[in-house]
Amino acid sequence: MKNGDVTEGSCFPDHVCYRSEWDIGSSMSAYNNVEAKQCPDNDRVFCIKPGNDDICTDLTTTFTSGNCVKSTFSFTKSITVDFLNPSEIKQEIPNGLPAKINATLPPNCENLTVDYTCLEKSNPSESRSLWELEPFTDYTCTGQIKHNNVIVKNTTTIEFDIDCDLTTEITEERVTNTSFVFSWTTTSQRCKNVTKDPKFSYVCSCYNSTHKPRSGLVRGGTCSVDGLKPFTNYICEVQPTYNNKKVVQAASVKKETDVGIPEEITAVKTFVHDHNAINVTCREIKRFNGPKELYIARLFLNGAEVSKQEKVRPCKFEFKDLSYSTTYRVQVNAYNGRFEGIGKSDHKDTLCMSSFKLLQHVHLLLNILLRQLCGSLRERPSIWGKITHYVIYFNPCTRNMAN
């Protein structure tokens, strides 16, 4: 086999191929040590795949006829950027901002660059360059491979999300009975200036199984969540957002609000029994806003407190042995161990002593007197009626009944 028996051929793209009537598969070798492969459509054609390091260089292929070293000859082929296979270019996706895609290009090529154009998945109508990419957004990007500023090929399309490694830490907390004020710091190693982006903000909220007040969007590192219920457990969190969408996990803390004032007593009912006892009931409240749940009933006479009772549910009280025919004021308040809520009052008049009970008292008094008086009283039994008549007459509660 001699030089003239071998010519250039074609078969595989991005390959250097040679054709001969001889079986040259075992006799050809390239300095890149890549084994020649036979063309499936033509058994007279054998091809060698240039490596990434061969592009922009000359690839020399040597042919040796059996053991005859003297008949060795070579062909040299200039491997241009046209041999570049975009699917074999490794592209390292961005992991921060400003975005940068590192493409592994042939090392021996000069003035070979890649310019990327990206599309946002949710808005593919608008293209962006790498320096315009935003955090926490999904993109598809394709690069134009340029040699001396002339486009030769396009890279394969890659997909990625700009994921900033945000870390949010709550640093200061202040709690009242109706609000929670807290501060935090947010850092990112991959996206240094992400917190300065006008689309970046936070949502502060406190919540439990039944209640979730929130502060709305805030820009800085401090917010106040108002409208909380006193003496209630909450999980309070700060949620970073970008373009009104949640990004990364929220930083949270468990808190209990301070003791507040119990709810107002809105209704009190009183009624008299046994003429000189007052029963009291109230409409019970739902929230005491503190560690204890007590009702306090106070009895006032002429503006001065004369009796006080405390008890848990139900809200029922009884004041006994009061003065007859007397006006009292009753007030009921809720108490939680620290504060009393607004109370509710009612006025009630005790009744006059009944005639039967009055006579019982008179007879009791007379029995005592009889033991001390002389026997003359026994000789004049009519004194019973006279004494009873005068007691009834001079008692204002029974005078009318006597008449």
C-alpha angles and dihedrals in degrees: 000000000000138000094270092057092070127068135168115274138180135228119119121044116246091021135112107233134188131192131207140153085233122080096256097167094098096036101055125082135168127212090243087066093233111152117240117244128206120245109247092217097047122029090199093064124079125183139199123206113226113226126231089262091054096061113104089020137084118267115210119202119194125205122203122186105221111290093336102112093176091065092058116128135168142216123207122206126190107231106212129186087267087079089062113118109208093203089063094054110104113223120195110210120226119265098186148000137324084042120235130178115204110209119190103229128181106284096218096057120098123209092013112145141160124223114195129210118192136198126203109236093223092045108029094164093078121065124207137191120232095262090055096057117120130217124261092020131123117233142178114209134189125187130217110221108217130190112196087346092304117121110239104163144345126244122237114272117262129197126210146148122233098237114189114198096232119184118189121189127183107228107174135028134189121178132188130175092273107022146042121210118189141166131207145178126228124199136178128186095192099043107036098180101034094113089058092057109112089225091058117092144139137244116212121199143157120207148168133173094292108023135049117170117173138191100223124229118340129181103201135061098265134064141162125222110204133183096058123152117247121253092011132132116239139174106225120196144173114218119198112221135187120200088351093304126115115252126188123346121309122248110237143181133189116237140171118213120233125265113282137188118290119247119273120268102239103183136030126180125195133183135174125234131176086019094269106047127084123205117203131197130172138194103260120235129228102219128043091173093213146067096276131054109203137148118214121202119192128191118210130193118189090345095307124110110243102169140016133190133185128195145146123243133354101057097227128129138173128203112195139188095030127162116277122249092009132136115234132180119219122198128185124197134176116236129194102185095272110034138032120219127223109292136215125229136202133182122225135179120216115224132246118269111270118250091241093053091042091055090048089056092046093050091048090051092048092050089056092047093046091059089057101040126084124263089261089086089062089056092054107048092165087079087079092067095043094051091047090049093053095045091052093044096052095043107091092207093060105027093095092047090050092054 
